[in-house]
XYZ file of C-alpha atoms in Angstrom:
554
model
C 32.276 4.058 -16.224
C 29.915 6.659 -17.063
C 30.416 9.746 -15.911
C 26.759 12.488 -14.349
C 26.380 15.562 -14.275
C 27.389 16.732 -10.415
C 30.786 15.066 -10.778
C 29.822 11.418 -9.729
C 30.746 8.054 -11.419
C 28.104 5.431 -12.248
C 28.696 1.567 -13.281
C 27.769 0.358 -17.009
C 25.506 -1.864 -15.959
C 23.794 0.626 -14.044
C 23.273 3.665 -16.076
C 21.987 0.624 -18.713
C 18.717 -0.307 -16.598
C 18.330 4.134 -15.879
C 18.581 4.717 -19.752
C 16.919 1.652 -21.346
C 13.788 1.856 -22.842
C 10.902 0.224 -21.467
C 10.158 -3.343 -22.855
C 7.834 -6.301 -22.145
C 10.025 -7.488 -19.395
C 9.658 -4.254 -17.244
C 5.602 -4.990 -18.377
C 6.334 -8.051 -16.777
C 7.611 -7.476 -13.747
C 4.672 -4.327 -13.020
C 2.482 -7.334 -12.849
C 4.099 -10.270 -10.444
C 5.213 -7.076 -8.001
C 1.729 -5.779 -8.820
C -0.197 -9.054 -8.300
C 0.880 -9.257 -4.535
C -0.194 -6.063 -4.071
C -3.873 -7.322 -5.074
C -3.274 -10.111 -3.642
C -2.289 -8.003 -0.094
C -4.962 -5.267 -0.463
C -8.031 -7.989 -1.211
C -6.174 -10.108 2.222
C -6.485 -7.080 4.683
C -10.033 -4.643 3.165
C -12.461 -7.775 2.337
C -12.090 -8.682 6.795
C -14.171 -5.116 6.958
C -17.140 -7.227 4.398
C -17.481 -9.008 6.974
C -17.114 -8.281 10.600
C -20.121 -7.330 11.015
C -20.886 -10.995 9.918
C -19.043 -12.367 12.549
C -20.590 -11.072 14.794
C -23.988 -11.758 13.905
C -23.430 -15.980 14.028
C -20.196 -15.832 17.129
C -21.904 -12.980 19.592
C -25.109 -13.075 18.701
C -26.652 -11.913 22.185
C -24.231 -8.805 22.678
C -26.970 -6.455 21.337
C -30.089 -8.369 22.604
C -31.785 -6.074 24.736
C -31.853 -3.213 22.190
C -33.411 -5.220 19.067
C -30.262 -5.108 17.145
C -28.107 -8.023 15.972
C -25.139 -8.986 17.552
C -21.881 -7.318 17.488
C -17.861 -7.725 17.947
C -17.232 -7.133 20.962
C -14.403 -4.184 21.130
C -11.877 -5.982 22.464
C -12.602 -8.813 19.735
C -13.323 -6.172 16.954
C -9.718 -4.492 17.351
C -8.486 -8.352 17.426
C -10.149 -9.984 14.170
C -9.361 -6.336 11.998
C -5.666 -5.370 13.435
C -4.129 -8.989 14.095
C -3.230 -8.573 10.631
C -1.776 -4.837 10.713
C 0.217 -6.000 13.486
C 1.875 -9.011 11.614
C 2.027 -6.694 8.686
C 4.708 -4.333 10.261
C 6.668 -7.549 12.050
C 6.837 -9.217 8.149
C 8.074 -5.906 7.104
C 11.450 -5.572 9.183
C 11.764 -8.844 8.897
C 11.264 -9.323 5.442
C 12.825 -5.860 5.137
C 16.593 -6.812 6.661
C 16.436 -10.201 4.626
C 16.105 -8.876 1.688
C 19.519 -7.028 1.628
C 21.072 -9.962 3.008
C 20.024 -12.468 1.114
C 18.397 -10.735 -1.766
C 15.369 -9.615 -3.149
C 14.865 -13.132 -5.309
C 15.511 -15.043 -2.100
C 13.229 -14.350 0.173
C 10.029 -12.708 -2.557
C 8.677 -16.068 -2.921
C 8.487 -17.112 0.940
C 6.403 -14.425 1.431
C 3.763 -15.251 -1.607
C 3.353 -18.597 -0.090
C 2.580 -17.552 3.272
C -0.014 -15.760 2.272
C -1.636 -18.432 0.407
C -1.429 -20.880 2.756
C -2.618 -18.490 5.965
C -5.536 -16.863 3.577
C -6.920 -20.399 3.162
C -6.363 -20.937 6.915
C -8.309 -18.088 8.454
C -10.863 -19.904 6.933
C -10.555 -22.708 8.995
C -11.585 -22.962 12.439
C -9.713 -25.399 15.502
C -13.330 -26.047 17.720
C -16.405 -24.739 17.302
C -17.005 -22.229 19.795
C -16.432 -18.842 19.476
C -13.489 -18.230 21.411
C -11.849 -21.149 18.508
C -12.893 -19.916 15.797
C -11.993 -16.032 16.352
C -8.943 -17.131 17.657
C -7.855 -19.307 14.812
C -9.210 -16.352 12.964
C -6.485 -14.029 15.090
C -3.435 -16.620 14.361
C -3.807 -17.449 10.820
C -4.357 -13.159 9.742
C -1.939 -12.630 11.930
C 0.723 -15.128 9.990
C -1.432 -13.522 6.756
C -0.163 -10.456 7.579
C 2.788 -11.001 7.836
C 3.121 -12.584 4.579
C 1.821 -9.322 3.552
C 4.293 -7.689 5.140
C 7.545 -9.038 3.113
C 5.667 -8.069 -0.234
C 6.244 -3.713 0.626
C 9.782 -3.918 0.857
C 9.955 -5.974 -1.715
C 8.262 -4.965 -4.290
C 9.456 -2.274 -4.549
C 12.618 -2.849 -4.068
C 12.822 -5.084 -6.936
C 10.540 -2.555 -9.121
C 13.252 0.561 -9.066
C 16.294 -1.913 -8.949
C 14.753 -3.067 -12.247
C 13.277 0.138 -13.930
C 15.047 3.093 -16.392
C 14.953 6.383 -14.299
C 12.330 8.604 -17.092
C 9.783 6.292 -15.281
C 10.535 4.592 -12.429
C 8.303 6.403 -10.683
C 5.448 5.295 -12.540
C 6.400 1.553 -12.799
C 6.806 1.270 -8.253
C 3.405 3.491 -8.605
C 1.613 1.140 -10.542
C 2.827 -1.883 -8.769
C 0.889 -0.775 -5.679
C -2.183 0.847 -7.444
C -3.173 -2.916 -7.813
C -3.785 -2.153 -4.086
C -7.121 -0.771 -5.099
C -7.833 -3.648 -7.610
C -7.896 -5.687 -4.493
C -9.861 -3.288 -2.629
C -12.744 -3.581 -5.592
C -12.322 -7.107 -5.664
C -12.639 -7.164 -2.219
C -15.835 -5.806 -2.318
C -16.911 -7.775 -5.090
C -16.014 -11.063 -4.227
C -18.283 -10.357 -1.300
C -20.776 -9.151 -2.854
C -20.982 -11.889 -4.966
C -20.321 -14.919 -2.879
C -22.719 -13.301 -0.679
C -25.362 -13.250 -3.028
C -25.473 -16.074 -4.530
C -26.119 -17.652 -1.492
C -28.992 -14.934 0.011
C -30.803 -16.491 -3.603
C -31.030 -19.875 -2.349
C -31.131 -19.619 1.171
C -33.362 -16.351 1.734
C -34.645 -16.006 5.181
C -36.458 -12.640 7.348
C -34.604 -9.732 8.188
C -33.786 -9.403 11.990
C -36.933 -7.577 13.145
C -39.181 -10.435 11.998
C -37.062 -13.753 13.724
C -33.721 -12.488 15.061
C -33.307 -16.209 14.877
C -33.911 -17.549 10.983
C -32.338 -14.221 10.158
C -28.303 -15.661 11.067
C -29.104 -17.798 7.895
C -26.699 -20.463 9.262
C -24.892 -22.220 7.736
C -24.682 -20.535 4.918
C -23.912 -16.907 6.435
C -20.575 -19.528 8.467
C -19.754 -20.659 4.776
C -19.842 -17.238 3.735
C -17.003 -15.711 5.278
C -14.841 -18.756 4.971
C -15.418 -19.069 1.651
C -14.180 -14.954 1.011
C -11.039 -15.132 3.198
C -10.032 -18.564 1.371
C -10.306 -17.381 -1.189
C -6.891 -14.979 -1.216
C -4.680 -17.761 -1.586
C -5.670 -18.017 -5.456
C -4.242 -15.021 -7.280
C -1.235 -15.769 -5.158
C -0.150 -19.327 -5.908
C -1.284 -18.317 -9.570
C 1.346 -16.006 -9.974
C 4.490 -17.900 -7.738
C 6.531 -20.123 -10.583
C 6.486 -16.551 -12.524
C 8.306 -15.078 -9.786
C 10.483 -17.744 -8.370
C 11.601 -16.796 -12.029
C 12.344 -13.125 -11.994
C 16.446 -12.732 -12.021
C 17.853 -11.575 -8.902
C 18.277 -7.354 -10.081
C 22.062 -6.562 -10.736
C 21.581 -3.211 -8.004
C 21.806 -7.146 -5.389
C 24.259 -8.389 -7.961
C 26.810 -5.305 -8.478
C 26.736 -3.807 -5.362
C 26.292 -5.797 -2.305
C 28.127 -9.086 -3.762
C 30.393 -7.521 -5.857
C 29.203 -9.441 -9.406
C 29.101 -6.855 -12.124
C 29.939 -10.231 -14.299
C 26.309 -11.495 -13.100
C 24.223 -8.274 -12.951
C 25.135 -7.956 -16.593
C 24.257 -11.364 -17.816
C 21.017 -11.469 -15.675
C 19.376 -7.934 -16.878
C 21.537 -9.157 -20.548
C 18.967 -12.433 -20.771
C 15.581 -10.826 -19.918
C 16.362 -6.650 -21.254
C 17.457 -6.039 -24.425
C 20.755 -3.162 -23.907
C 24.310 -4.124 -23.959
C 26.544 -3.884 -20.892
C 30.818 -3.956 -19.806
C 31.056 -5.872 -16.931
C 33.508 -3.083 -15.259
C 34.591 -6.070 -13.168
C 38.098 -4.695 -11.337
C 35.910 -0.899 -11.469
C 33.004 -2.475 -9.354
C 35.656 -2.728 -6.143
C 35.777 1.456 -6.103
C 32.212 1.936 -6.297
C 31.482 -0.730 -3.152
C 34.092 0.368 -1.799
C 32.583 4.089 -1.348
C 29.344 2.428 -0.052
C 29.515 0.158 2.311
C 28.349 2.593 5.237
C 25.586 0.411 7.327
C 22.260 2.013 8.321
C 23.411 2.438 12.264
C 26.377 4.757 10.362
C 27.293 8.279 11.758
C 27.357 8.181 7.824
C 24.148 7.357 7.051
C 23.039 9.209 9.566
C 24.260 12.325 7.917
C 23.893 11.809 4.313
C 19.632 10.159 5.107
C 18.959 10.770 8.366
C 15.823 13.731 7.267
C 15.516 11.546 4.638
C 13.949 8.575 7.247
C 12.660 10.972 8.830
C 10.881 11.881 6.522
C 8.996 8.772 4.731
C 8.567 7.311 8.830
C 6.618 9.854 9.654
C 4.991 11.008 6.550
C 3.816 7.164 6.204
C 2.891 6.862 9.147
C 0.063 10.026 9.404
C -0.566 8.728 5.679
C -1.748 5.675 7.271
C -3.708 6.536 10.562
C -6.344 8.033 8.268
C -5.297 6.079 5.147
C -6.998 3.222 7.753
C -9.502 4.745 9.590
C -11.082 4.904 6.636
C -11.201 1.146 4.218
C -11.657 -0.165 8.154
C -14.398 2.429 9.780
C -16.531 2.799 6.247
C -19.181 0.026 7.657
C -19.821 3.000 10.291
C -20.163 5.694 7.669
C -21.738 4.157 5.279
C -24.767 4.905 7.035
C -24.582 8.023 7.242
C -24.295 8.397 3.336
C -26.906 6.760 3.221
C -25.447 3.328 1.233
C -26.125 0.957 3.589
C -29.534 0.952 6.404
C -30.182 -0.126 9.640
C -29.156 -3.767 10.714
C -32.254 -4.973 11.993
C -34.169 -4.567 8.601
C -31.870 -6.959 7.524
C -30.919 -10.500 7.643
C -26.981 -11.778 7.746
C -26.369 -12.127 4.635
C -28.265 -9.133 3.248
C -25.944 -6.731 4.931
C -23.048 -8.501 3.723
C -24.457 -7.569 0.391
C -25.141 -3.816 0.660
C -21.716 -3.597 2.590
C -19.835 -5.097 0.056
C -21.410 -3.235 -2.494
C -21.238 0.107 -0.598
C -17.669 -0.355 -1.052
C -17.321 -1.386 -4.285
C -18.713 1.770 -4.880
C -16.609 3.706 -2.865
C -13.434 1.736 -4.617
C -14.186 1.755 -7.790
C -15.311 5.921 -7.808
C -13.037 7.139 -5.322
C -9.840 4.393 -4.289
C -9.610 2.770 -7.626
C -8.653 6.472 -9.950
C -6.787 8.405 -8.016
C -3.930 5.319 -7.948
C -3.367 5.529 -12.055
C -4.283 9.453 -11.600
C -0.957 9.690 -9.992
C 0.647 6.348 -12.854
C -0.029 8.763 -15.649
C 1.369 12.025 -13.542
C 4.205 11.035 -11.400
C 7.059 11.659 -13.728
C 5.778 14.980 -14.529
C 4.582 16.005 -11.486
C 7.230 14.787 -9.247
C 5.896 12.673 -6.083
C 6.703 15.229 -3.370
C 3.729 17.933 -4.952
C 1.364 14.730 -5.303
C 2.534 14.405 -1.533
C 1.979 17.636 -0.845
C -1.324 17.933 -3.241
C -2.873 14.734 -1.813
C -2.236 15.708 2.197
C -3.548 18.436 2.332
C -7.118 18.283 0.263
C -7.968 15.367 2.061
C -7.825 17.011 5.162
C -9.696 19.880 3.889
C -12.298 17.351 3.400
C -12.192 15.673 6.690
C -12.914 18.729 7.822
C -15.563 20.116 6.150
C -16.970 16.624 6.914
C -16.163 16.444 10.757
C -17.687 20.759 11.692
C -20.899 19.682 9.465
C -20.971 15.559 10.149
C -24.874 16.178 11.143
C -25.739 18.562 8.140
C -24.467 16.613 5.365
C -25.728 13.232 7.134
C -29.129 14.030 7.796
C -29.852 16.367 5.215
C -27.249 16.010 2.166
C -25.600 12.845 1.692
C -25.093 12.800 -1.967
C -22.340 15.677 -0.491
C -21.281 13.676 2.275
C -20.417 10.294 -0.553
C -18.873 12.825 -2.794
C -16.421 14.742 -0.264
C -15.847 10.782 1.236
C -14.984 9.188 -2.008
C -13.008 12.940 -2.965
C -10.946 12.412 0.004
C -10.541 8.710 -1.526
C -9.064 9.720 -3.774
C -6.558 12.312 -2.694
C -4.918 9.768 -0.722
C -4.103 7.694 -3.638
C -3.156 10.529 -5.930
C -1.321 11.698 -3.289
C 0.444 10.193 -0.173
C -0.809 6.769 -0.609
C 0.940 6.236 -3.530
C 4.209 8.332 -2.681
C 5.054 7.342 0.677
C 5.509 3.357 -1.124
C 7.560 5.283 -4.509
C 10.072 7.146 -2.483
C 11.416 5.178 0.053
C 12.470 2.487 -3.308
C 14.655 6.009 -4.620
C 16.077 8.035 -1.724
C 18.538 5.240 0.489
C 21.179 3.124 -0.719
C 21.067 -0.172 -2.129
C 22.923 -1.718 0.423
C 19.884 -0.811 2.929
C 17.078 0.356 -0.107
C 14.717 -3.151 1.108
C 15.238 -2.107 4.924
C 14.601 1.511 4.607
C 12.395 0.362 3.154
C 10.552 -1.235 5.479
C 10.888 0.819 8.612
C 8.693 3.263 6.854
C 6.385 0.788 5.452
C 6.396 -0.621 9.572
C 6.254 2.728 10.556
C 3.381 3.037 8.076
C 1.515 0.255 9.392
C 2.054 1.810 12.993
C -0.252 4.289 11.840
C -2.764 1.414 10.800
C -3.134 -0.367 14.191
C -3.769 3.469 15.474
C -6.929 3.478 13.597
C -7.459 0.076 14.198
C -7.137 0.251 17.704
C -8.131 4.452 18.029
C -9.474 6.030 16.280
C -11.990 2.829 14.990
C -12.895 3.012 19.399
C -14.147 6.679 18.527
C -16.543 4.651 15.266
C -17.701 1.406 16.056
C -21.466 2.671 17.629
C -21.366 5.124 14.623
C -23.351 8.623 16.959
C -22.530 11.975 15.388
C -20.214 13.051 17.681
C -18.015 10.589 18.048
C -17.930 10.208 14.481
C -17.272 13.836 13.724
C -14.046 13.259 16.601
C -12.760 11.228 14.617
C -12.709 13.109 11.364
C -11.258 16.442 13.220
C -9.148 13.987 14.405
C -8.357 12.373 11.332
C -7.547 16.080 9.346
C -5.149 17.513 11.953
C -3.199 14.662 10.917
C -2.786 15.293 7.753
C -2.601 19.009 7.728
C 1.028 17.414 9.763
C 1.874 15.108 6.963
C 1.239 17.883 4.704
C 4.696 19.690 6.635
C 6.732 16.891 7.653
C 6.911 16.400 3.696
C 8.878 18.801 3.736
C 11.455 16.680 4.454
C 11.871 14.333 2.163
C 13.463 15.579 -1.614
C 12.253 14.937 -4.776
C 13.785 12.344 -6.918
C 12.267 12.259 -10.790
C 14.568 11.614 -13.579
C 17.559 11.167 -11.307
C 19.321 7.463 -10.875
C 18.824 5.521 -8.203
C 22.794 6.540 -7.264
C 22.527 10.037 -7.540
C 20.008 10.335 -5.387
C 21.670 8.095 -3.138
C 25.004 9.427 -3.710
C 26.820 6.340 -3.977
C 27.435 7.817 -7.741
C 30.022 10.683 -5.371
C 27.729 12.713 -5.332
C 26.702 14.261 -2.885
C 22.854 13.523 -3.016
C 20.195 15.025 -2.755
C 18.406 16.899 0.635
C 15.444 18.398 1.614
C 16.845 21.518 0.694
C 15.833 20.198 -3.332
C 12.103 20.763 -3.214
C 12.470 25.255 -4.908
C 10.432 24.470 -7.683
C 7.083 23.290 -8.663
C 7.167 21.558 -11.619
C 10.998 20.974 -12.016
C 11.612 20.145 -8.122
C 15.125 19.983 -7.221
C 16.161 18.637 -10.887
C 18.937 21.790 -11.829
C 22.436 19.262 -11.302
C 20.326 17.206 -13.976
C 22.585 16.742 -16.926
C 20.776 17.751 -19.996
C 21.842 14.472 -21.596
C 19.091 13.255 -19.934
C 17.086 15.831 -21.309
C 16.819 18.023 -17.824
C 17.835 21.414 -18.872
C 20.163 23.483 -16.751
C 18.292 26.045 -15.932
C 14.814 25.443 -13.891
C 12.920 27.635 -16.488
C 14.374 25.361 -19.212
C 12.947 22.243 -18.093
C 10.346 20.572 -19.956
C 8.358 17.108 -18.359
C 9.664 14.056 -18.755
C 8.321 11.868 -21.406
C 7.076 8.632 -20.038
C 7.822 6.132 -23.111
C 11.768 5.316 -22.656
């Protein structure tokens, strides 16, 4: 057993994981877990590229009197866009709970199979009427979201429990950064499929010929192909996900089998570990309190409040940005009036705009976080992100009409910057922190509760904020942006409930090693936030004035 700076004790298998150099297996784990998040993002956001197409095909008479193409009625649009988010929330809670009860690995493959099967099902129709088509779509997208929900707590927990403490933040953030790649591919795949079909099935614009502009049946095939292609990345990584061993922390701390934990880790990582079976009993006895106990509330109640509120507030803004892109794009001149285009052309320009915003605004933020999270810390990045998002959205809301009419280039830049600071900010850190703050016994469940709170925010965005933006009029768009600015500022203040976790072992953070853990009062510096107690052996001096950023290399 090893002693840490705070006087607590840790198991050798856990110390070995914390100090292990970065190896090929770490990279492999990032790819395996990350492909799940690639699939999650593709499946959740590809619906944005085709929702207007669904309106043209199945509700052609909705706007006939105004001379514009059909759109989904408000309640139908909210259901199509939001039902996957409701499924995701429920899946997070269910799979997060079973991840702690049955093991991370045991339920990890179920989520992938469910995602693949329901992505395929989303492109099918049980019947030929618009009600049966939309009903089938909503049914399978709910189950798709249920599977996606399980990926959040399991991927985060597995990656945090495999990683060494010096690069743990970067590893977890890299898994989550695959969400950015998934959003890019949602736009790219929709653009390619619609472009190919548009080439072989040309048609006049809606203004010229409303009937022919729908481009049936090619347009009907298009949205089905895009949704069903979401099954491919999930199926591609299923075998490797099943080959991953259970995490050593789960096997040792929850199952009580230190020998098996040591054997599993020595097979995949180049480390030597003593099993310490006798010492494990004392370690487990000190950490058997449950999620609903007074001990948990005393140690981690404020942590859980901090992770749930910040993730909720972040997702209200983040999903509002993503789900209402199709309404923002005309304002920044990335798309034109829908009546001037045929159905597939509208999908093409919407997808192209989504691809460009994701490539230049969304994607870089994720990977800047990966590069800096173990240097700047989670706390500072989250504060910076919330503040900058609030500032940019406030400017866009107050000056909406001016920017829309007279300076759409500046509007596009401000809009892209909100995405950048969402991802170089709370969209990444709210995923990382719950995977580090809580004890092994309830880590997956607490991450699931935090993530489910985030999806509740996404549902508010899909059913609430989007109601303001659906028609795209300037007054309501400006109101929505100002509301989101206030939401982000609330996230800034709730961040003060969350401590810094950089550079510490998971057991030191949670107090499982006999220390008191970390609390909201530890964020007292800017660079070395909350690191005053970490030992010099780990290259973190006791004096915060001597602290140097840790290397990205183990």
